[in-house]
Structure formats: C-alpha cells, structure tokens
XYZ file of C-alpha atoms in Angstrom:
553
model
C 30.971 206.753 228.927
C 34.118 204.757 228.389
C 37.390 204.980 230.261
C 39.732 205.684 226.972
C 36.873 208.340 225.724
C 36.730 210.196 229.403
C 40.816 209.964 229.340
C 40.960 211.694 225.650
C 38.356 214.655 226.764
C 40.204 215.225 230.104
C 44.032 215.657 228.162
C 43.052 217.046 224.832
C 39.282 219.163 226.437
C 42.455 220.472 229.165
C 44.538 221.183 226.551
C 42.922 223.028 224.480
C 41.748 225.529 226.302
C 45.686 226.109 227.273
C 46.258 226.576 223.743
C 43.331 229.038 223.643
C 44.238 230.944 226.648
C 42.099 230.260 228.804
C 44.886 228.656 231.622
C 47.403 229.773 230.303
C 50.245 228.331 228.724
C 50.182 224.268 230.319
C 51.410 223.203 226.367
C 52.912 225.406 225.179
C 55.942 223.946 225.274
C 59.384 223.687 223.685
C 59.306 223.202 220.131
C 59.215 219.540 219.086
C 58.126 218.887 223.434
C 54.411 218.145 222.016
C 54.053 214.242 221.500
C 53.116 214.037 217.474
C 49.699 211.038 217.720
C 51.908 207.665 217.888
C 50.570 205.725 214.303
C 49.239 202.552 216.767
C 48.045 202.586 219.989
C 50.023 200.680 221.404
C 49.760 198.785 225.103
C 52.349 199.419 227.740
C 52.081 195.962 229.546
C 52.536 191.952 229.374
C 49.801 189.383 230.818
C 47.360 192.204 231.225
C 49.813 193.987 234.027
C 48.548 197.952 235.123
C 51.344 200.892 234.685
C 51.012 201.862 237.250
C 51.770 206.102 238.196
C 52.008 207.693 241.356
C 51.427 211.116 240.705
C 52.118 213.758 244.304
C 52.822 217.177 245.293
C 54.227 218.233 248.112
C 52.146 219.884 251.050
C 48.983 220.266 249.724
C 46.368 220.109 252.497
C 42.788 218.009 251.300
C 39.821 220.332 249.968
C 41.418 222.438 247.668
C 39.233 221.546 244.480
C 36.316 221.801 242.939
C 35.026 218.559 243.327
C 35.134 219.123 246.829
C 33.638 222.799 247.794
C 36.856 224.504 247.623
C 35.112 227.914 245.850
C 37.903 228.264 243.064
C 38.493 225.124 240.228
C 42.144 224.942 240.940
C 42.282 221.456 239.844
C 39.705 220.274 236.658
C 41.766 217.218 234.875
C 42.103 215.261 238.453
C 39.242 216.978 239.257
C 37.494 214.461 235.749
C 39.910 211.983 237.081
C 38.368 211.795 240.777
C 35.065 211.919 239.777
C 35.895 208.725 237.222
C 37.724 206.560 239.727
C 37.540 206.257 242.982
C 38.286 209.855 245.473
C 38.690 209.591 249.318
C 37.842 212.120 250.761
C 39.167 210.741 254.220
C 42.471 210.304 253.107
C 45.418 210.715 255.780
C 49.047 211.251 255.666
C 50.897 208.893 258.497
C 53.057 212.303 259.845
C 53.008 215.767 258.586
C 56.165 215.862 257.439
C 58.494 214.882 253.841
C 60.549 212.109 254.353
C 58.801 209.771 256.968
C 55.461 209.978 255.149
C 57.326 209.465 251.951
C 59.108 206.359 253.216
C 55.867 205.395 254.543
C 54.258 205.941 250.957
C 56.957 203.557 248.973
C 56.649 200.546 252.517
C 53.747 200.247 253.698
C 55.027 200.897 257.379
C 54.023 204.187 259.455
C 57.454 206.000 260.999
C 57.299 204.043 264.115
C 58.480 201.100 262.651
C 60.390 202.671 259.515
C 62.851 204.550 261.922
C 62.226 207.641 260.074
C 60.201 210.613 261.619
C 61.796 213.612 260.873
C 63.223 214.834 257.326
C 67.164 214.523 258.867
C 67.149 210.018 259.551
C 66.184 208.771 255.550
C 68.983 206.733 255.761
C 67.197 204.610 259.126
C 64.745 203.316 256.535
C 63.864 200.178 257.743
C 61.771 197.015 255.664
C 61.646 194.849 254.031
C 60.939 195.305 250.123
C 59.481 198.406 248.901
C 57.688 198.732 246.155
C 60.551 200.033 243.594
C 62.165 196.339 245.018
C 58.212 194.577 244.288
C 58.051 196.378 241.247
C 61.493 195.342 239.281
C 60.968 191.750 240.622
C 56.992 191.790 238.505
C 59.537 193.156 236.011
C 58.520 196.530 235.892
C 60.479 199.403 234.262
C 61.232 201.454 237.396
C 61.130 205.714 237.006
C 61.474 208.506 240.097
C 61.266 212.175 238.235
C 60.751 214.805 240.513
C 61.251 215.231 244.290
C 62.580 212.404 245.640
C 63.360 213.719 249.757
C 63.440 209.537 251.145
C 66.428 206.793 251.308
C 66.065 205.867 247.926
C 69.250 206.559 245.033
C 69.475 206.315 241.226
C 71.068 202.268 242.061
C 67.602 200.070 241.138
C 66.201 202.602 239.827
C 65.979 202.223 235.445
C 65.176 205.947 235.064
C 66.715 208.997 237.711
C 65.495 212.754 237.015
C 65.897 214.145 240.454
C 64.836 217.425 241.771
C 64.365 219.228 245.061
C 62.515 222.700 246.087
C 64.909 225.165 244.111
C 66.550 222.835 241.063
C 67.017 219.269 239.358
C 68.250 217.717 236.409
C 68.669 219.978 233.485
C 68.588 218.748 229.838
C 71.624 218.257 227.737
C 71.690 222.508 226.016
C 68.750 223.471 228.305
C 67.967 226.874 228.248
C 69.929 229.690 230.550
C 66.240 230.644 231.682
C 66.327 227.597 233.862
C 69.881 228.395 235.336
C 68.578 232.216 235.937
C 65.531 231.135 237.743
C 66.374 228.235 240.194
C 69.286 231.423 241.103
C 65.643 233.560 241.865
C 64.557 230.750 243.559
C 66.862 230.656 245.905
C 66.895 234.061 246.573
C 63.312 233.586 247.810
C 64.594 231.731 250.628
C 61.527 229.425 250.677
C 59.652 232.379 251.223
C 56.662 234.005 250.066
C 56.880 235.489 246.427
C 55.823 238.458 246.257
C 56.093 239.386 242.366
C 55.000 236.792 239.500
C 57.843 234.303 238.952
C 60.003 236.635 235.697
C 61.231 232.880 233.794
C 58.675 231.122 231.683
C 56.566 228.069 232.392
C 58.808 225.601 230.874
C 61.599 226.849 233.475
C 58.945 225.641 236.560
C 59.869 222.252 237.598
C 55.972 220.982 237.678
C 56.562 221.303 233.144
C 60.193 219.995 233.472
C 58.810 216.679 235.602
C 56.196 215.907 233.281
C 58.895 216.403 230.250
C 60.971 214.066 231.808
C 58.386 211.198 232.348
C 56.483 211.912 229.266
C 60.723 210.338 227.973
C 60.273 207.907 230.360
C 57.490 206.800 228.858
C 58.118 208.020 225.161
C 61.281 205.097 225.967
C 59.404 202.425 227.580
C 57.957 199.598 225.572
C 58.360 196.044 225.662
C 57.489 196.154 229.809
C 55.212 197.825 231.618
C 56.046 200.440 234.097
C 55.925 202.346 237.563
C 56.576 205.999 237.815
C 56.553 208.057 240.556
C 56.005 211.696 239.392
C 57.074 213.788 242.128
C 56.145 217.401 241.662
C 57.706 219.828 244.872
C 54.870 222.407 244.160
C 53.118 224.141 245.878
C 55.087 223.878 248.594
C 57.282 226.785 249.985
C 58.623 228.833 248.078
C 54.880 229.848 246.763
C 55.025 230.973 243.145
C 53.685 231.199 240.089
C 54.428 232.764 237.250
C 51.690 234.414 234.621
C 49.313 233.631 233.996
C 48.709 232.215 237.042
C 49.692 234.639 239.442
C 45.711 236.229 240.050
C 44.988 233.571 238.624
C 42.461 233.794 241.645
C 43.399 236.717 242.530
C 44.284 237.341 246.602
C 41.351 239.710 247.384
C 39.114 237.384 246.581
C 40.536 233.949 248.621
C 37.902 233.304 250.950
C 38.186 234.065 254.689
C 40.386 231.757 257.099
C 38.327 229.810 259.502
C 40.637 231.505 262.266
C 43.394 233.931 262.172
C 46.396 234.533 264.476
C 43.947 235.307 267.257
C 43.482 231.446 267.937
C 46.886 231.112 268.648
C 46.672 231.204 272.278
C 44.371 228.441 272.587
C 47.277 226.612 270.619
C 49.982 225.907 273.009
C 53.871 227.159 273.399
C 54.951 225.702 270.671
C 52.747 226.813 267.789
C 52.798 230.487 269.330
C 57.287 229.763 269.337
C 56.640 228.547 265.382
C 54.369 232.038 265.348
C 57.961 233.601 266.468
C 60.525 232.731 264.295
C 57.762 232.703 260.871
C 58.091 236.699 262.445
C 61.723 236.915 262.654
C 62.455 235.166 259.395
C 59.519 237.102 257.154
C 57.770 239.282 259.253
C 55.864 240.118 256.653
C 53.613 236.848 256.293
C 50.856 237.699 257.753
C 50.874 241.020 256.147
C 50.297 238.722 252.936
C 48.619 235.833 253.930
C 45.901 236.708 250.601
C 48.903 235.978 248.655
C 50.463 233.336 250.313
C 47.285 231.816 249.049
C 46.976 233.194 245.650
C 50.400 231.774 244.852
C 49.990 228.106 246.250
C 46.466 227.919 244.397
C 47.643 229.301 241.070
C 50.417 226.346 241.760
C 47.711 223.708 242.105
C 46.417 224.816 239.004
C 50.144 224.854 236.769
C 50.616 221.522 238.265
C 47.039 220.762 237.075
C 47.619 221.436 233.550
C 51.218 219.838 233.477
C 48.883 217.013 234.529
C 46.724 217.440 230.674
C 49.611 217.761 229.612
C 51.310 214.328 230.476
C 47.430 212.407 230.034
C 47.890 214.152 226.817
C 50.378 212.817 226.220
C 49.259 208.736 227.322
C 46.508 208.984 225.080
C 48.062 209.610 221.947
C 50.665 206.643 222.832
C 48.033 204.924 223.624
C 48.859 204.169 227.490
C 46.112 205.381 229.098
C 43.771 202.276 229.266
C 45.984 200.107 230.868
C 47.284 202.575 233.524
C 46.550 203.150 236.862
C 46.558 206.894 237.862
C 47.000 207.106 242.000
C 47.256 210.789 243.023
C 48.330 211.871 246.019
C 50.127 214.122 248.591
C 52.674 213.665 251.271
C 50.981 216.266 254.267
C 49.001 219.420 254.441
C 49.757 223.066 255.035
C 48.229 225.377 257.593
C 47.500 227.982 254.378
C 47.917 230.734 256.858
C 44.875 229.312 259.249
C 46.020 231.153 262.620
C 48.263 232.908 261.498
C 50.496 230.037 260.293
C 52.334 228.808 256.813
C 54.642 226.241 255.815
C 53.435 223.534 258.447
C 55.407 222.305 261.782
C 52.949 221.911 265.083
C 51.074 219.154 265.847
C 48.872 217.240 264.335
C 45.766 219.694 262.982
C 43.688 218.411 260.372
C 45.542 221.029 257.240
C 48.503 219.111 257.521
C 47.423 216.165 257.951
C 44.205 214.846 255.719
C 45.784 215.109 251.904
C 44.347 214.365 248.467
C 44.055 210.778 247.536
C 42.222 209.439 244.378
C 42.599 206.554 242.240
C 42.257 206.099 238.363
C 42.666 203.560 236.280
C 41.631 200.177 234.543
C 38.985 198.225 236.529
C 38.175 200.868 238.985
C 35.473 201.693 239.759
C 33.761 205.303 240.704
C 32.085 204.790 244.318
C 31.613 207.697 246.374
C 29.983 205.716 249.160
C 33.305 203.800 249.364
C 35.313 207.502 248.532
C 32.972 209.444 251.231
C 32.644 206.960 254.397
C 36.299 204.451 253.829
C 39.086 206.107 256.593
C 42.743 205.403 254.173
C 46.336 206.027 254.909
C 49.318 207.229 252.809
C 50.876 203.940 253.794
C 48.032 202.092 252.101
C 49.389 202.875 248.513
C 52.394 200.492 248.202
C 50.143 197.678 249.383
C 47.663 198.606 246.566
C 50.230 198.642 244.094
C 51.696 195.519 245.345
C 48.292 193.755 244.899
C 47.564 195.789 241.694
C 50.686 193.986 239.854
C 49.926 190.694 241.057
C 52.640 190.522 243.471
C 51.866 189.490 246.927
C 51.987 192.153 249.977
C 55.787 191.718 251.872
C 56.608 190.774 255.196
C 56.490 193.853 257.578
C 54.210 196.396 255.054
C 51.880 197.373 257.877
C 48.861 199.786 255.242
C 46.168 198.167 253.969
C 45.689 197.153 250.318
C 42.556 198.972 248.626
C 42.657 196.589 245.612
C 38.800 195.583 246.312
C 37.294 199.143 247.019
C 38.488 200.082 244.000
C 37.111 197.257 242.151
C 34.293 197.398 243.262
C 34.040 194.141 245.674
C 32.926 193.488 249.623
C 34.963 194.827 252.206
C 35.022 195.080 256.054
C 33.085 198.142 256.809
C 34.815 197.735 259.850
C 37.864 197.629 258.704
C 38.106 201.207 257.145
C 36.442 202.756 260.159
C 38.802 204.518 261.271
C 43.250 205.817 260.900
C 45.836 207.054 262.628
C 48.940 208.953 262.022
C 51.490 210.477 264.214
C 53.824 213.261 265.021
C 57.144 214.323 267.330
C 60.223 212.604 267.290
C 60.493 211.921 271.267
C 62.128 213.182 274.320
C 59.910 215.643 276.063
C 58.210 218.950 274.681
C 60.191 222.339 274.767
C 58.310 225.452 277.080
C 58.411 228.634 278.049
C 60.889 227.322 281.198
C 63.150 226.455 278.292
C 63.200 230.009 276.855
C 65.153 228.995 273.184
C 65.451 231.706 271.121
C 63.911 231.720 267.479
C 67.742 232.158 265.921
C 68.227 228.337 266.733
C 66.450 227.503 263.310
C 67.214 230.964 261.096
C 69.565 231.179 258.723
C 70.770 234.182 256.933
C 69.237 236.426 255.333
C 64.884 235.649 255.341
C 65.856 231.789 256.661
C 63.220 230.435 258.534
C 63.301 226.125 259.492
C 59.659 225.474 260.716
C 60.607 222.095 260.965
C 63.164 222.145 263.940
C 63.560 220.781 267.650
C 61.522 223.121 269.110
C 58.511 222.196 266.783
C 59.069 218.598 266.306
C 59.185 217.814 270.105
C 57.860 215.441 271.938
C 55.465 212.704 270.501
C 51.506 212.568 269.850
C 49.080 210.155 268.321
C 45.890 210.429 266.786
C 42.420 208.630 265.681
C 40.534 209.613 262.906
C 35.875 207.974 263.001
C 33.982 208.886 262.753
C 33.186 213.070 263.430
C 35.351 212.613 266.102
C 39.212 213.142 266.473
C 41.657 212.170 269.297
C 44.899 213.738 269.955
C 47.078 212.042 272.823
C 50.648 211.776 273.834
C 53.286 210.578 275.786
C 52.960 212.903 278.652
C 48.872 211.156 279.108
C 47.839 215.382 277.149
C 44.600 214.973 275.193
C 42.009 216.498 272.857
C 39.263 215.424 271.730
C 37.402 217.272 268.564
C 34.562 217.033 266.944
C 35.207 218.149 263.541
C 31.480 218.205 262.590
C 30.871 220.757 265.327
C 34.210 222.023 265.507
C 36.102 222.351 262.304
C 38.614 224.769 263.060
C 39.819 222.033 266.502
C 39.746 225.210 268.670
C 37.436 223.285 271.293
C 38.994 220.545 273.307
C 36.042 218.454 274.634
C 39.344 216.115 275.617
C 38.385 214.368 279.525
C 34.698 216.791 279.540
C 32.109 214.557 280.837
C 28.789 215.297 278.625
C 31.785 213.224 276.170
C 33.707 210.079 278.486
C 31.638 207.872 276.345
C 33.066 209.164 273.065
C 36.375 209.640 274.843
C 36.751 206.167 275.777
C 35.606 204.995 272.116
C 38.083 206.976 271.036
C 40.791 205.788 273.244
C 40.331 201.973 272.627
C 40.635 202.394 268.983
C 43.620 204.923 269.018
C 44.747 201.820 271.810
C 43.964 199.604 269.003
C 45.893 201.353 266.183
C 49.015 201.480 268.403
C 49.018 197.734 269.503
C 48.632 196.650 265.340
C 51.671 198.985 264.294
C 54.356 197.458 266.913
C 56.780 196.355 264.253
C 57.105 192.727 263.195
C 60.101 193.598 261.286
C 62.787 191.253 261.010
C 61.260 188.099 260.755
C 64.683 186.153 260.603
C 65.273 183.760 263.202
C 61.115 184.091 263.503
C 59.704 182.837 260.686
C 61.053 178.699 261.011
C 60.287 178.597 264.659
C 57.144 180.895 265.229
C 55.660 180.895 261.747
C 54.552 184.935 261.358
C 50.934 184.805 260.762
C 49.848 187.677 258.419
C 46.781 189.050 257.373
C 46.178 187.250 253.822
C 44.856 189.054 251.658
C 45.543 192.825 251.309
C 46.433 192.622 254.977
C 42.985 192.729 256.194
C 43.232 192.421 260.023
C 38.902 192.166 260.062
C 38.024 189.174 258.668
C 40.092 187.584 262.097
C 38.278 189.498 264.619
C 36.002 187.962 266.876
C 33.159 190.553 267.244
C 33.577 194.110 266.611
C 36.538 195.723 268.630
C 36.624 196.953 271.024
C 35.355 193.414 272.272
C 35.503 190.523 275.795
C 37.341 188.042 274.128
C 40.878 186.260 274.594
C 42.425 184.584 271.769
C-alpha cells in the first residue's frame, strides 16, 4: 500500500468511526471546523524538503497501545503510523522531568550539557543552535501549538499558540464553555477527576491545539514548515469528558506490577513522596484504577485528534511530504508502587517513552525498532539531517536518519542509551526529617518535583536486558529487566553478576565521558579545530575495535 493511501485510510477511517459514534466526538467540530477537500493536492515545501511535525504528549509511558501489547486499544491511529514507519521500542528520555527533557529534544543535548536539570531553570539552557533556529535558517516556517515549558519564547517563531496544563490560547469569540472548563481544571488542582469533565470536547486542550495546528498548516503555502504539536495530556490532572470517561472501565484495568507493598524496597525518598501524595490527595491509592482509566482515556482522546489532523493534511495534500515524529517527554508511575505522576529515580515507567517516525522515505524496519536504543536527544539531529542541514556543534544526540531510510548503520552505535536525574547535592534522608508540608500548597495541591525527590545525582545505562543505575555516592542498582520488569530485585555487587555489572559500568563510564560538553567552541576552533563526528554524530565508525577495548589513541 502506498503511504498516501495508508494515511488516507488512517485519517479517513478513524474519522468515519468517530462520526459514527464509535469512539466519541473527535470530529464533531464547531461549524466550519472540518476542512473541505482542496481543489488540488498541494505539496508544501521547496526543493523536495519535507515538512516536519513533532507530536509530543506529556508524561506518557511506553507500552500503552494495542500494538505494544497493552490490553486496550488506546491509540489506533498512532499504532497505524507505527506499523508503517519505524517504531522504536527502546526509546528513552534524557531525564524524567518536563523542562530538561524538552530542552534536550530541541537542542540534541543531555541535561548536564544544557545546564537545565529541573523545571525551574529553562533560562539556563546552553547550546549553539536549536532545531527551531536550524529550521528557520533552512527556510522553514515554524510553529508551536500547545505546551512550551522550555526556554523558547514567541520571538523568532512564526506561529505561536501556547498552552499549559489548565489553560491556553483562546480564539477571538471563543465559547464561554472554554472559560468554564479552565476554571474547572484549576479546581482539580492537578488531582485525578472523580467525575467526567462537564464540558464539551471542543473545550479540551488536545482539540484546541489540533485546531491551531490546522490553522497554521492552512496558512502555510509556499515554504516547508516545522511545527511542534505539543499536547499536555495525559499529564495530571487525569480527566476526560464523555465518551472517553469509562471507555476503558476501571474494573477492567490490568493489575499492577507492584502495589504500595513494594515501597519499602524503594528507599526513603519514594516513601517520602508517598506521604506527600497522601497528604495532598488521600484517596489516590483508593482510586488508582480511576487514575489509570482516565489516563488511558486521555490517550484515546489524543489519538482521535491526531486522526482529525491527518484527515485535514490528507485533504490538503500535505501527507506525502511530511515527517511526523511522535514522542513523549517522560513517563508516569501509573500508580505502580502506589505512586502517581513522577518524582523519584530512573524507573522504566518514567524514562521509557514512545517514539515513532513516519514520513516520506521512512521504511518500516521492525528489527531496528526492536533492537536500537535511542534517545530524546536524537530527535534534533535527525530532523536537522532530514531538512538538509548540518548538525550544529555541541549536539550530543545521534541522527537516526539512515536507520529510518533503510540504510546500513553500525549496530554498536545504538547498543545502549543513558539518562540522568537529580539537581545535585546530597540525598535528603530520614535524619533530615523534612515535613511534606514543604511541597504542599493550599487545598489538595502537592508538587512531586521538589528538593527532596530531586536531591542528589544519578545516571543510568540500558543495554540488552540489563539496566544499571549509579550515583554520586557510589550506590548502585543492577536489574535484569527480562526477569525483573518491576525493578525490585537489586543485583548490584552480587558475585554471580559481577561480569554483567562490570560491562554495564564500563558502558556507563563511556556515555558519561562522551557527554561531557564540547561547548563553547569559540576560541578552540581556530587553534584546536575540534574534530566532529560527521556525518550523523556517530562515534562507532571511528572506534578501533569494540568498546571497551585496550587501545591508546
């Protein structure tokens, strides 16, 4: 099947189901909102350069779609995109927090290089060029539709429609229901909703953000475009309207890998987070199935809006020349261990993210998607090369473009990946006796990202079935995820796993040294002439032997 026919089937078929009442109201737009078929197919872009859309959702764990083995069909449209593109099953964020992870996505740099390691310091971002600037220099029209939560401002971006978790851009003459919805969202105070949202779908942020994206594409004619469609859901507050409420009934939600009984094995800070959570919203554990039901209901709501966007693109002749990359900034505990949201450590639930690439020239490669370890930091350099631009100095991520196009690549380059967490200093522990009130607000407000949960520094590496976490104190965690997917049996320093531990420690050391910052490059370029890994920012082709190896350069 040709990509055009496939995507037309995805968008039209999904939309037809919606219109028939099968999944809800995704296409029941306000009068005039559905685009009419263009009289002729138009091909945005110039000189064959593709349009690029980053479709990013917030706090979305991997493995929650039918295609990935989940019980419920939460994302049929995205699953079809994955089946006809490259679906990376081993994709990881650089850090499980919004601002630093999104900064990595835009700059191609890990947080220790960007200097952004928490949500309160976006202005500290350090880089040579970000993907928006590269796109602008390549003649692209640029847009942000949705959540920003980075150092970016409207200056230098051609189309800017910003949202946060509770509110966002309102078109002139917007319905009074939107103000009512946003007030209701504020009243939830980021906690799980115990009733369906009492406002129409058109007030929901995914619907409004996709409408803005459609407006941007409708007004972009004679140049290629780069657009970030950034949807705040399914991030808390976990809420959905009908028909997504109870679309996946709470009593049918799969059992957890581990409940609150596992907290005693997760350390002081996880238990402190549990106390904070219970102080802010005492019923969180009691309603954990409702939490998950609303969360995955939001995934389906998002998916229906993606179908609406694809339908518009098909009718405007944009699909044939548009690369779509679907990612998430980090994951969610999903009430495993009794925990909501995010906060402590580097568990798979928080670091393992979905990543799908679909577009012109991208060939389905299941074997690559199943084996290659990739990162949020790889998004930016891949887009640079897709636009025909050179990867800027200081970028640490690797271009995935050859993997997407079916070309040969060194498997060793993608045999592992790293992520990090923490803002530095020592860990807070029971001796400090910090009350949870330090991270409480009024009413039911509680903030899981705080000085206690984010204290210290730790870094992880994933390779094969293994995962190693090591921190500034010399504390180690070693897990075999094939036999211990819940990460509850720490094998670190057990003699029978000494060889595996040594291998993983060497891999982590390699990544840590590789990601030491090479910026600024100013004076050194004239004298030292830094040798960059061109093309693709791959190191493996320059390596003598297979790391770790005995060699003196």
